[in-house]
PDB file of C-alpha atoms and ligand atoms in Angstrom:
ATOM      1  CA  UNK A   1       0.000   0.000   0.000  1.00  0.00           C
ATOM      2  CA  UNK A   2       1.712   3.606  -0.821  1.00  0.00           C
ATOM      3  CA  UNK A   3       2.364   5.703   1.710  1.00  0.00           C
ATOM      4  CA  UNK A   4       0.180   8.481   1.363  1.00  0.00           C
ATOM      5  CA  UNK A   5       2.370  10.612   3.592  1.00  0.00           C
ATOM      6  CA  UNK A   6       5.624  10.016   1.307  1.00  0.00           C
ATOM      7  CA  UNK A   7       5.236  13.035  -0.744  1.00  0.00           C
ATOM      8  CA  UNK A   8       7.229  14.504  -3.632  1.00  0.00           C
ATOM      9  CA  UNK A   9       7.786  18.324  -2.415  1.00  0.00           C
ATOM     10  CA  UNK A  10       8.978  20.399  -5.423  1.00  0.00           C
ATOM     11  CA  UNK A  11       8.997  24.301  -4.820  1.00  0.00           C
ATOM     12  CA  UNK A  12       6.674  24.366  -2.111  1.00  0.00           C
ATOM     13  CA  UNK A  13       3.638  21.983  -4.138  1.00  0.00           C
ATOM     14  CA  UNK A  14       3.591  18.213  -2.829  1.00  0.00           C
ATOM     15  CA  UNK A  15       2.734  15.784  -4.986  1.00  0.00           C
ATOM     16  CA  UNK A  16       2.048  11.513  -4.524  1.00  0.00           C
ATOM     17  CA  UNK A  17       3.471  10.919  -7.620  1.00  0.00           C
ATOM     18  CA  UNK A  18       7.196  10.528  -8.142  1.00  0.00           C
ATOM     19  CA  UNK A  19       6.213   9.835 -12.166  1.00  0.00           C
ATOM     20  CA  UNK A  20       7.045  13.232 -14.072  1.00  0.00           C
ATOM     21  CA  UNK A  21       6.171  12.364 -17.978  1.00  0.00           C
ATOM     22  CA  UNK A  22       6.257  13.572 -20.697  1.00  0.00           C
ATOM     23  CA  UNK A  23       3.865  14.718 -24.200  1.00  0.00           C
ATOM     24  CA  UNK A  24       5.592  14.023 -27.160  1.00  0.00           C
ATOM     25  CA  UNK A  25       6.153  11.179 -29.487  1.00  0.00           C
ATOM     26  CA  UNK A  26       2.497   9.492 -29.360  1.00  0.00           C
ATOM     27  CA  UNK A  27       0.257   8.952 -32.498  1.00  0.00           C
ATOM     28  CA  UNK A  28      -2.103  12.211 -31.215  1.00  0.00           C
ATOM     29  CA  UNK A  29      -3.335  13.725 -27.501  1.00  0.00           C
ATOM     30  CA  UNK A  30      -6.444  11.036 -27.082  1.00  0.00           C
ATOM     31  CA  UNK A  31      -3.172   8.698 -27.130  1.00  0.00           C
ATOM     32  CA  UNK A  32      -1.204  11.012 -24.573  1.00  0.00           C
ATOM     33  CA  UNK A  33      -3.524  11.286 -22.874  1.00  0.00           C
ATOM     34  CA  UNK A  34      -4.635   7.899 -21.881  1.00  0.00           C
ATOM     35  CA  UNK A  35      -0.978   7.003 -21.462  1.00  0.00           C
ATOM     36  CA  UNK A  36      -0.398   9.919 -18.808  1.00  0.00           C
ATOM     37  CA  UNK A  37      -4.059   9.703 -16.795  1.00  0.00           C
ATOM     38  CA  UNK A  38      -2.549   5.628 -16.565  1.00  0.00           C
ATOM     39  CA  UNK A  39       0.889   6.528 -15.426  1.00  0.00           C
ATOM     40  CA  UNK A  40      -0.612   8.357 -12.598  1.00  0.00           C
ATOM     41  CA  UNK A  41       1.741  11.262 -13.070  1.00  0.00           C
ATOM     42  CA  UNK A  42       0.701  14.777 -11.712  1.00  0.00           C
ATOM     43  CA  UNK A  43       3.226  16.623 -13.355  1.00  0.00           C
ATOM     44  CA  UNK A  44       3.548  16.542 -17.435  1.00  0.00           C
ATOM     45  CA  UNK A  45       6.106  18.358 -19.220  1.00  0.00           C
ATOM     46  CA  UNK A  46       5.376  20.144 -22.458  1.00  0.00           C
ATOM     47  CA  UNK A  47       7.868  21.135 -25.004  1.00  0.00           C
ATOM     48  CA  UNK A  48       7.151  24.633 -26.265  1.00  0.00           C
ATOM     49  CA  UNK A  49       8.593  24.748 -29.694  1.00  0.00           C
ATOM     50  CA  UNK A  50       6.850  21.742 -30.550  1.00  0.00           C
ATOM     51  CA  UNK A  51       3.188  21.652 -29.060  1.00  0.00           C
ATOM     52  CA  UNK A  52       0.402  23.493 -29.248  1.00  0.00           C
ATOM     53  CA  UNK A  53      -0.455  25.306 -26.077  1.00  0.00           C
ATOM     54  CA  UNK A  54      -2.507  28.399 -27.492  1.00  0.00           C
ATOM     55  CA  UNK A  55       0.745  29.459 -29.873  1.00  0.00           C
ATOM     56  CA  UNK A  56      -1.716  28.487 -32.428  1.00  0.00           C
ATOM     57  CA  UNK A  57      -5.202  29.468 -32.053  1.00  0.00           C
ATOM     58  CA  UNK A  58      -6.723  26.851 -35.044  1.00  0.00           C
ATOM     59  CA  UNK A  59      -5.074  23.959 -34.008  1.00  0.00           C
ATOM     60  CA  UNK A  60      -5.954  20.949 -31.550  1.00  0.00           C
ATOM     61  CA  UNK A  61      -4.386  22.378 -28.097  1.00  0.00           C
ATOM     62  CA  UNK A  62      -2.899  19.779 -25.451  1.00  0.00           C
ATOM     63  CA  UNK A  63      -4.355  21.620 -23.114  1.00  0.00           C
ATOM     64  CA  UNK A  64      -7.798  20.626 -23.873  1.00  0.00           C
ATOM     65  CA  UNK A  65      -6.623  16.825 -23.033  1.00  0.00           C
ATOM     66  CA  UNK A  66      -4.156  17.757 -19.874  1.00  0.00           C
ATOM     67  CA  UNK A  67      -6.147  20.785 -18.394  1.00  0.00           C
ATOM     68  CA  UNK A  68      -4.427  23.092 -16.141  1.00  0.00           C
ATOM     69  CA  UNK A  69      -6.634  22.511 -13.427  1.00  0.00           C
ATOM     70  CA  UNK A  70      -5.847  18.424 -13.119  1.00  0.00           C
ATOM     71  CA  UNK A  71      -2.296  18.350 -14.016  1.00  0.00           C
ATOM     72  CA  UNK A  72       1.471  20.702 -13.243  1.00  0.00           C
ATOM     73  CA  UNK A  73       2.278  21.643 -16.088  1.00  0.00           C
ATOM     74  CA  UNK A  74       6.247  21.509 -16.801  1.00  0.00           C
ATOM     75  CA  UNK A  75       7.086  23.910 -19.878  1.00  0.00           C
ATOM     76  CA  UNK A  76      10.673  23.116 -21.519  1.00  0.00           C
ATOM     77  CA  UNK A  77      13.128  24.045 -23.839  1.00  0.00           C
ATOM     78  CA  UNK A  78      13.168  21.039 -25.613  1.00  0.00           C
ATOM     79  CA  UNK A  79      14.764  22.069 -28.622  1.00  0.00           C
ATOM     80  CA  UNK A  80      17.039  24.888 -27.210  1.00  0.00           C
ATOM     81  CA  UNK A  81      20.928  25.212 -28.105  1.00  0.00           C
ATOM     82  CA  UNK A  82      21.772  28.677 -26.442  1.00  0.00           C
ATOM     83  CA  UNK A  83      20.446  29.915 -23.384  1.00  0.00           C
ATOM     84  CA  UNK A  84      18.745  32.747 -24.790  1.00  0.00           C
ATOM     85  CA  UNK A  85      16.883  30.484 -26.620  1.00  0.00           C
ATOM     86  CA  UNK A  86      15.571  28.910 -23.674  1.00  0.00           C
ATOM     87  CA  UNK A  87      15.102  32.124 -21.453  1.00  0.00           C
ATOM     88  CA  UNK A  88      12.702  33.600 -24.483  1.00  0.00           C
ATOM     89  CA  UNK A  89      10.893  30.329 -24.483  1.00  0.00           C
ATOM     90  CA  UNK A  90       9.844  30.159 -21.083  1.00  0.00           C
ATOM     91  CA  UNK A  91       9.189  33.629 -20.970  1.00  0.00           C
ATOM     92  CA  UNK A  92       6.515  32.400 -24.073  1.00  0.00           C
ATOM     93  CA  UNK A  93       5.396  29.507 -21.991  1.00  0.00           C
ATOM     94  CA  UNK A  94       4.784  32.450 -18.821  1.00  0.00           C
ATOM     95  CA  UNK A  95       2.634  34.381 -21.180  1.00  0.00           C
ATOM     96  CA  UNK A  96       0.528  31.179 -22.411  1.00  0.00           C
ATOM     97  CA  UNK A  97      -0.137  30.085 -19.021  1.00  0.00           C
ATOM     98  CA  UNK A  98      -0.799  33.286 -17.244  1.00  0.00           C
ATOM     99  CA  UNK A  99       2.267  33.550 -15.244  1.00  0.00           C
ATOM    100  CA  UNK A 100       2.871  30.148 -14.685  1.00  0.00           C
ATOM    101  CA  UNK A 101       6.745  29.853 -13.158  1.00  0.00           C
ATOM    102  CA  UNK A 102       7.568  26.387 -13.149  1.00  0.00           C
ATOM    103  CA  UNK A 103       9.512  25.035 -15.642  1.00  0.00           C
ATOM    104  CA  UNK A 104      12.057  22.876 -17.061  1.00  0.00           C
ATOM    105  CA  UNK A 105      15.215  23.662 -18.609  1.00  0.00           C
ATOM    106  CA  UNK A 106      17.088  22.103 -20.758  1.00  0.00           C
ATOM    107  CA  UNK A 107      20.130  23.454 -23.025  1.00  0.00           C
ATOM    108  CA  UNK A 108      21.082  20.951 -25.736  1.00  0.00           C
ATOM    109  CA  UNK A 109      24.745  20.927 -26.884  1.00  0.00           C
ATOM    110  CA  UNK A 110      24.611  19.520 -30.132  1.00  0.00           C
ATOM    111  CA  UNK A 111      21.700  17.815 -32.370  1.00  0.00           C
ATOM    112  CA  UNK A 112      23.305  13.963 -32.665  1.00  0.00           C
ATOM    113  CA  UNK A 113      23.809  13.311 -28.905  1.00  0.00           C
ATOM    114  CA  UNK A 114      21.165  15.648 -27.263  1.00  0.00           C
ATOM    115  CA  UNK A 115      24.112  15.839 -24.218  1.00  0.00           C
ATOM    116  CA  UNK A 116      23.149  18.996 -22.301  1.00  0.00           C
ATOM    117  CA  UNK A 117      25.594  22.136 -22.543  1.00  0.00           C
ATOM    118  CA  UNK A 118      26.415  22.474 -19.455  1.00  0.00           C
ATOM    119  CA  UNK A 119      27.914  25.807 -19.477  1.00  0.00           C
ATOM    120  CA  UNK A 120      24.696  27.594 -21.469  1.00  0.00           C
ATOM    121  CA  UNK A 121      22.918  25.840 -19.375  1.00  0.00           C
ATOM    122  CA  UNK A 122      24.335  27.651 -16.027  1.00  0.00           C
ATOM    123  CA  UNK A 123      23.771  30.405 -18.263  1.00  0.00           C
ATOM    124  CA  UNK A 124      20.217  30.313 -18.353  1.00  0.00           C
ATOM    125  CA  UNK A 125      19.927  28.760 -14.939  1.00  0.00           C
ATOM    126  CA  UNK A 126      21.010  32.451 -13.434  1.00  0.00           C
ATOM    127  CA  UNK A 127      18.589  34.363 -15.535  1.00  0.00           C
ATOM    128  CA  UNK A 128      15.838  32.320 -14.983  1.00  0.00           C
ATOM    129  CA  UNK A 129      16.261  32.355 -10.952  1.00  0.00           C
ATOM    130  CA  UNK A 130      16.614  36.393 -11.581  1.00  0.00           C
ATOM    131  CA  UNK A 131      13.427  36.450 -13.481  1.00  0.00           C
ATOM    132  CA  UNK A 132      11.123  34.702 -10.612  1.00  0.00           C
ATOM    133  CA  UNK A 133      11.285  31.013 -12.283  1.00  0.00           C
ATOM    134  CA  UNK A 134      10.925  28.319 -10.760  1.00  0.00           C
ATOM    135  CA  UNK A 135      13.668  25.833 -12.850  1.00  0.00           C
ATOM    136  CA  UNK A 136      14.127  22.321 -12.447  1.00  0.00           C
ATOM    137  CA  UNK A 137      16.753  21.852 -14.650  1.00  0.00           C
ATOM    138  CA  UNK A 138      18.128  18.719 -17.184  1.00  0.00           C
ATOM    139  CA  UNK A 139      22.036  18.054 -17.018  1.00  0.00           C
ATOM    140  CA  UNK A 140      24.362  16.018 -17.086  1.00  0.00           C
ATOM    141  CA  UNK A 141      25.598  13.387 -14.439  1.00  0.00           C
ATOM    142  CA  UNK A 142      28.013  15.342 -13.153  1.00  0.00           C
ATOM    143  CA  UNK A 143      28.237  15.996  -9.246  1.00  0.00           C
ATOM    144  CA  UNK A 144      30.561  19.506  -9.379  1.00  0.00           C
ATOM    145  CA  UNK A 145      27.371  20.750 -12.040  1.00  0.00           C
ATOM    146  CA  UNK A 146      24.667  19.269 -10.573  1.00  0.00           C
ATOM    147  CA  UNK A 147      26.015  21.443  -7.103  1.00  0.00           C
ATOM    148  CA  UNK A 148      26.653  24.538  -9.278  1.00  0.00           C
ATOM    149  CA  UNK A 149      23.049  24.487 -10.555  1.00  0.00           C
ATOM    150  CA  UNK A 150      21.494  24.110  -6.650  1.00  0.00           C
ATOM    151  CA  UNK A 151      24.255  26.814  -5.339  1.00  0.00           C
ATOM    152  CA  UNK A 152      22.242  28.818  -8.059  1.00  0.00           C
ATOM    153  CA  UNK A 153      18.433  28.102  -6.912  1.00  0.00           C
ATOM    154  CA  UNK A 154      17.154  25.547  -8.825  1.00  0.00           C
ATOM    155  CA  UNK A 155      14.202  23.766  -7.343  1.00  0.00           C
ATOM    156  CA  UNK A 156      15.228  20.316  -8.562  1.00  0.00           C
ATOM    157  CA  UNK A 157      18.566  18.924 -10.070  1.00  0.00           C
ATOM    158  CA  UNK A 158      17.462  16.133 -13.328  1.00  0.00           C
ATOM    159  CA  UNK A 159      20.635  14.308 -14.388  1.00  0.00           C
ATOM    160  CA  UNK A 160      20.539  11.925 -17.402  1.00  0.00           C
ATOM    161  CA  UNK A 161      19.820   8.311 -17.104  1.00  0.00           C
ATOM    162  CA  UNK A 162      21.732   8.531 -20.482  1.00  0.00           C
ATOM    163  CA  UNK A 163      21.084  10.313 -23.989  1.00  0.00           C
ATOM    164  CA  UNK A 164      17.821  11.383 -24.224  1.00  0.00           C
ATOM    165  CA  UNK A 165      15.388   8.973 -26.488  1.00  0.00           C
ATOM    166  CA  UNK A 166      17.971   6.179 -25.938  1.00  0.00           C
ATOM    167  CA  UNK A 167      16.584   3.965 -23.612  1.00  0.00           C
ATOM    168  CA  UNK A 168      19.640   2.762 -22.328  1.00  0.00           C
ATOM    169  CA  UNK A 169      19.065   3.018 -18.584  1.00  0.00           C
ATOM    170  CA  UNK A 170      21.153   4.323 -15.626  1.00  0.00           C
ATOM    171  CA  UNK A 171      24.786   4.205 -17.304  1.00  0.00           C
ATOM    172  CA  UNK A 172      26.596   5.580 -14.190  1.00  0.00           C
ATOM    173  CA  UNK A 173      24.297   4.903 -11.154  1.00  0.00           C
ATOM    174  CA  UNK A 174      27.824   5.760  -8.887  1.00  0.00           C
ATOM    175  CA  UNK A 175      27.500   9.563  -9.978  1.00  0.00           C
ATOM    176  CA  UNK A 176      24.105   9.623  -9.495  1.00  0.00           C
ATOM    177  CA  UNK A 177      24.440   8.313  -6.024  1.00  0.00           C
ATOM    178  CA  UNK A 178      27.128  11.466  -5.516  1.00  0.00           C
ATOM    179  CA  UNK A 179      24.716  14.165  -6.782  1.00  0.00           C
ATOM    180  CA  UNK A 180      21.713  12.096  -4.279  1.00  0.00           C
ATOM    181  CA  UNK A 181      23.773  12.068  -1.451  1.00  0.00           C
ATOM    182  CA  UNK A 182      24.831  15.792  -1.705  1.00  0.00           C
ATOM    183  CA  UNK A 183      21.651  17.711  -3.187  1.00  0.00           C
ATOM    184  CA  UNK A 184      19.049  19.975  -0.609  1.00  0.00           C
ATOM    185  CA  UNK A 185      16.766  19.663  -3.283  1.00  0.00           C
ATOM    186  CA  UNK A 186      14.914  17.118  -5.406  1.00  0.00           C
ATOM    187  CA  UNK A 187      16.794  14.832  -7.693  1.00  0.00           C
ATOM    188  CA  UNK A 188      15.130  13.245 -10.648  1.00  0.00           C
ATOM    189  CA  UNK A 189      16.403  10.940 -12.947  1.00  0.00           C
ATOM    190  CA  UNK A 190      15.089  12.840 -16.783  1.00  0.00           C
ATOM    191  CA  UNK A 191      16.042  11.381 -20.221  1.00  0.00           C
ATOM    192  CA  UNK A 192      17.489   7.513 -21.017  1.00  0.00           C
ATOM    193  CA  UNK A 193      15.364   5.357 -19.239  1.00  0.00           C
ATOM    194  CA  UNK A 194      14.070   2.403 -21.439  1.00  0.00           C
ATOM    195  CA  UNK A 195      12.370  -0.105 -18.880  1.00  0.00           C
ATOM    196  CA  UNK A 196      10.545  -0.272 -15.993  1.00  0.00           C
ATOM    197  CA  UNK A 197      13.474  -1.663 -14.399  1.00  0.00           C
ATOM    198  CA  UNK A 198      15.246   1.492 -14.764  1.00  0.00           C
ATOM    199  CA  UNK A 199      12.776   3.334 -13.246  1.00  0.00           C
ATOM    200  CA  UNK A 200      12.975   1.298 -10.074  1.00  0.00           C
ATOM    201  CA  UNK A 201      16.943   1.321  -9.881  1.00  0.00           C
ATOM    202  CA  UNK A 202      16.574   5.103  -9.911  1.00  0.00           C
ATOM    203  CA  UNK A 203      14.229   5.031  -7.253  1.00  0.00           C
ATOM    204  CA  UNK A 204      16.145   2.212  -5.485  1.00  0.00           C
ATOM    205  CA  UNK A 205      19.399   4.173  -5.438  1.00  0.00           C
ATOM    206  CA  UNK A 206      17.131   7.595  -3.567  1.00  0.00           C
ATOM    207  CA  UNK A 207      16.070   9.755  -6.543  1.00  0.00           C
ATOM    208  CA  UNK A 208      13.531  11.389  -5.761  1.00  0.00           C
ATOM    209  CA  UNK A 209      11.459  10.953  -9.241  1.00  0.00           C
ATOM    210  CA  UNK A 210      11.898  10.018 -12.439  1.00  0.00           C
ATOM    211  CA  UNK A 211      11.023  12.159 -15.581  1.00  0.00           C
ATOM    212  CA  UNK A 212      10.546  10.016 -18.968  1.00  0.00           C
ATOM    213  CA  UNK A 213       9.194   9.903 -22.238  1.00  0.00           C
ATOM    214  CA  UNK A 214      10.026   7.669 -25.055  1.00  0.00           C
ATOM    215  CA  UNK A 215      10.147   4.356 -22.870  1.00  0.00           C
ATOM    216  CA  UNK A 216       5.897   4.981 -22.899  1.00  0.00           C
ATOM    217  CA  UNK A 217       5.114   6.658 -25.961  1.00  0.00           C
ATOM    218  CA  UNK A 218       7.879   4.339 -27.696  1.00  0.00           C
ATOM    219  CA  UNK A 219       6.151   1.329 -26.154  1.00  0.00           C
ATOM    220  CA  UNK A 220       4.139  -1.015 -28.416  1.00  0.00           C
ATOM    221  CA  UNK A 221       1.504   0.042 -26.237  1.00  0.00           C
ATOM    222  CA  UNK A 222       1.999   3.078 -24.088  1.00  0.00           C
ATOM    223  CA  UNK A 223      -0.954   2.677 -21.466  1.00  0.00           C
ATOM    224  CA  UNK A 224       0.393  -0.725 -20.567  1.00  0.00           C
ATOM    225  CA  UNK A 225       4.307   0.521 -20.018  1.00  0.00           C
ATOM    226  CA  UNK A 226       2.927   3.518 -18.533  1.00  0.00           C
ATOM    227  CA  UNK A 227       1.074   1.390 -15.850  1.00  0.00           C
ATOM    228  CA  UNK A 228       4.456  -0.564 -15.277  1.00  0.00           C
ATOM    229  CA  UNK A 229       6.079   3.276 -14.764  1.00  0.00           C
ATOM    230  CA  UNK A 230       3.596   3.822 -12.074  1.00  0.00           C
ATOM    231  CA  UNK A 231       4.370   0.481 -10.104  1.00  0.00           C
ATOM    232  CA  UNK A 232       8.183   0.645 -11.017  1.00  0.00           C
ATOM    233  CA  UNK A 233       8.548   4.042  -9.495  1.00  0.00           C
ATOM    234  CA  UNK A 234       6.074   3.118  -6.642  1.00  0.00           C
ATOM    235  CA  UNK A 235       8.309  -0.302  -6.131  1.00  0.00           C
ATOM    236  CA  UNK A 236      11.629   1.747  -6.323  1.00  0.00           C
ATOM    237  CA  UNK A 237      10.691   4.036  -3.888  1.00  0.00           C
ATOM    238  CA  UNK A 238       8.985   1.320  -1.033  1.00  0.00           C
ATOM    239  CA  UNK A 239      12.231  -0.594  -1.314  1.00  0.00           C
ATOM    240  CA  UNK A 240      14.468   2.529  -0.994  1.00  0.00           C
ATOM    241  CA  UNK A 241      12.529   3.440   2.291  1.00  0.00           C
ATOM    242  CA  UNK A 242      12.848  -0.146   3.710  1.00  0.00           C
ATOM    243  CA  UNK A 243      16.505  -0.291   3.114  1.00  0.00           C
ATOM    244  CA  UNK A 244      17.730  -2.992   1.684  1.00  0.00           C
ATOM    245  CA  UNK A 245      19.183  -5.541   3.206  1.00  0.00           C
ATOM    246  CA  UNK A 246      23.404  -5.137   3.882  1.00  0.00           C
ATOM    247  CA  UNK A 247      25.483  -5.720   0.820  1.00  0.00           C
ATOM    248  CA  UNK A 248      29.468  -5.506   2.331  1.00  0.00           C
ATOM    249  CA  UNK A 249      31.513  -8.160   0.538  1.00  0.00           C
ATOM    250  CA  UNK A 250      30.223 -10.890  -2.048  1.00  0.00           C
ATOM    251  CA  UNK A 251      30.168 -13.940   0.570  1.00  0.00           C
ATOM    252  CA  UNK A 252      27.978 -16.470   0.212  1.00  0.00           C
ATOM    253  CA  UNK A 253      26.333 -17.610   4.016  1.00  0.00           C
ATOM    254  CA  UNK A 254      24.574 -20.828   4.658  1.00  0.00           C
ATOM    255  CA  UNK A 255      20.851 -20.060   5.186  1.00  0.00           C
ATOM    256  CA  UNK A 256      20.480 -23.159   7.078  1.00  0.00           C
ATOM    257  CA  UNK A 257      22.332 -23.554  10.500  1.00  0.00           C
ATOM    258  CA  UNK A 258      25.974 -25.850  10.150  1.00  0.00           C
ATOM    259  CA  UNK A 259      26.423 -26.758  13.648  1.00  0.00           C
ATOM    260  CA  UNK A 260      25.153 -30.496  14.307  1.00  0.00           C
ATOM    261  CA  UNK A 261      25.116 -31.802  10.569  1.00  0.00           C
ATOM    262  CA  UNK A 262      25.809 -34.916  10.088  1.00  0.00           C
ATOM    263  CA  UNK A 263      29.710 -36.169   9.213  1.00  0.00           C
ATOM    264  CA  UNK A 264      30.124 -36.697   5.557  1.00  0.00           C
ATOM    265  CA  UNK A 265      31.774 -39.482   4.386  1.00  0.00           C
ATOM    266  CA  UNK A 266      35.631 -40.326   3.993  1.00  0.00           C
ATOM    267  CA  UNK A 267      35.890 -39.974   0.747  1.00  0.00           C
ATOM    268  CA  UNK A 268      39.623 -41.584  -0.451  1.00  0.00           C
ATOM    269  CA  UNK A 269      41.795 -39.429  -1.789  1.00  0.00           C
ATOM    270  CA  UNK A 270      42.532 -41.078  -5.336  1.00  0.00           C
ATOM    271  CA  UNK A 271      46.261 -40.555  -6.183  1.00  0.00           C
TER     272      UNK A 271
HETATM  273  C1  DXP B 301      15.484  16.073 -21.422  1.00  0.00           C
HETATM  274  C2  DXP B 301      14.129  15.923 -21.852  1.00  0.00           C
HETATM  275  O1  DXP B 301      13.567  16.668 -22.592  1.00  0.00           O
HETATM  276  C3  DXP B 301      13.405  14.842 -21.359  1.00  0.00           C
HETATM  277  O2  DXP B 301      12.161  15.264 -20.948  1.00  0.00           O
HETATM  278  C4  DXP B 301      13.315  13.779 -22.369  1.00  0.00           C
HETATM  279  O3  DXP B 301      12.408  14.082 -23.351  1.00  0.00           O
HETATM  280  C5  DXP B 301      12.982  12.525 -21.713  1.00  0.00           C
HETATM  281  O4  DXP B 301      13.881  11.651 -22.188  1.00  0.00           O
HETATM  282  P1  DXP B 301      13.381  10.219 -22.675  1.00  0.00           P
HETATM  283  O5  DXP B 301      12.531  10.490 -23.859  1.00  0.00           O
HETATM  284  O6  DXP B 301      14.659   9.505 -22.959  1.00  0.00           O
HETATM  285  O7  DXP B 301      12.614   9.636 -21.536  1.00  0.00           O
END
């Protein structure tokens, strides 16, 4: 049974999900949408440059699937390569959702791997914060960035799994654990995961949520995978909270007592 007291606090909102998804990729929004009401996920991010949120009046909005009112919405800068870039497209995403200040960032550093930039990405970090955002914020899995980014105020550190749309899991859980262990604020695992089993190791090793697209809407069918998201995470996080049992050297240990077994037999040493 979840533990309706284990909430996900993310600037000052609490949420029972630890399931962040996202919109893109699926055949249209009836299919999105299905796929995030089964996932359970409270928070949805939208990229900006590439769906409709009101940018164009005529056209099917998502917003008419994922209202306001039932879901966080998490604009990005999906699609961003400078920080300016970014910075105007939030400011967009403030306009279209009447102030709205919570939002993801994410500075891409070049088009094959999707890596973030790390430095544009400080960049647009500090004029963000200035400008009254609220940025939870996609980088790499680097400890000394993933402190830089906190040390700026950002409500929520999101290292890669690895490269975004690659569903290739956790590739360096050890970092990860490093950025865990030292962040004041939310860690999420955003971008790589592939299975449900990533989802839990995430989980397992103390993120705090997991942010993910493509593993759902690449599924062969995205309600189902999203409903193994929802008890992956959910699974991830119960056994992280009941600590698992001690793992110190790789020894085996009888589970059966040894004292008062019966003598084997000699057997003759053959020479
Ligand atoms: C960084 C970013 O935009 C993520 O939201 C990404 O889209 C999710 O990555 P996956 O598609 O690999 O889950």
């Amino acid at each position: 049974m979840i533990d309706m007291d284990d909430l996900l606090s993310i600037a000052g909102k609490s949420y029972h999900s630890r399931l962040l998804v996202g919109t893109g990729k699926y055949r249209d929004f009836a299919e999105t949408r299905a796929a995030v009401e089964v996932s359970g996920a409270q928070i949805v991010t939208v990229a900006i440059r590439r769906t409709n949120i009101g940018q164009h009046p005529n056209e099917p909005n998502l917003l008419d699937v994922l209202p306001p009112e039932k879901f966080t919405l998490l604009p990005n800068t999906a699609g961003c390569y400078t920080a300016m870039d970014a910075v105007r497209t939030l400011r967009l995403a403030r306009e279209l959702l009447d102030g709205h200040s919570l939002v993801k960032l994410e500075v891409l550093g070049d088009q094959q791997t999707l890596f973030p930039d790390v430095v544009a990405t400080l960049e647009a970090a500090k004029l963000l914060v200035k400008e009254d955002f609220q940025v939870m914020v996609y980088t790499s899995d680097d400890p000394i960035v993933a402190r830089q980014l906190e040390d700026i105020g950002c409500v929520a550190i999101m290292p890669l799994a690895s490269l975004i749309g690659s569903g290739m899991g956790i590739l360096n859980p050890w970092n990860l654990q490093i950025i865990i262990e030292n962040a004041h604020v939310p860690v999420l695992v955003d971008a790589g995961v592939g299975t449900a089993s990533d989802a839990t190791i995430a989980m397992e090793l103390g993120c705090d949520g997991v942010l993910m697209n493509s593993a759902i809407a690449g599924a062969r069918n995205p309600t189902l995978m999203a409903q193994a998201m929802r008890k992956a995470v959910e699974a991830g996080r119960e056994a992280y909270l009941a600590g698992r049992m001690p793992r110190k050297t790789y020894q085996a240990s009888p589970s059966s007592p040894t004292e008062g077994m019966l003598d084997t037999l000699e057997i003759p040493i053959i020479k």
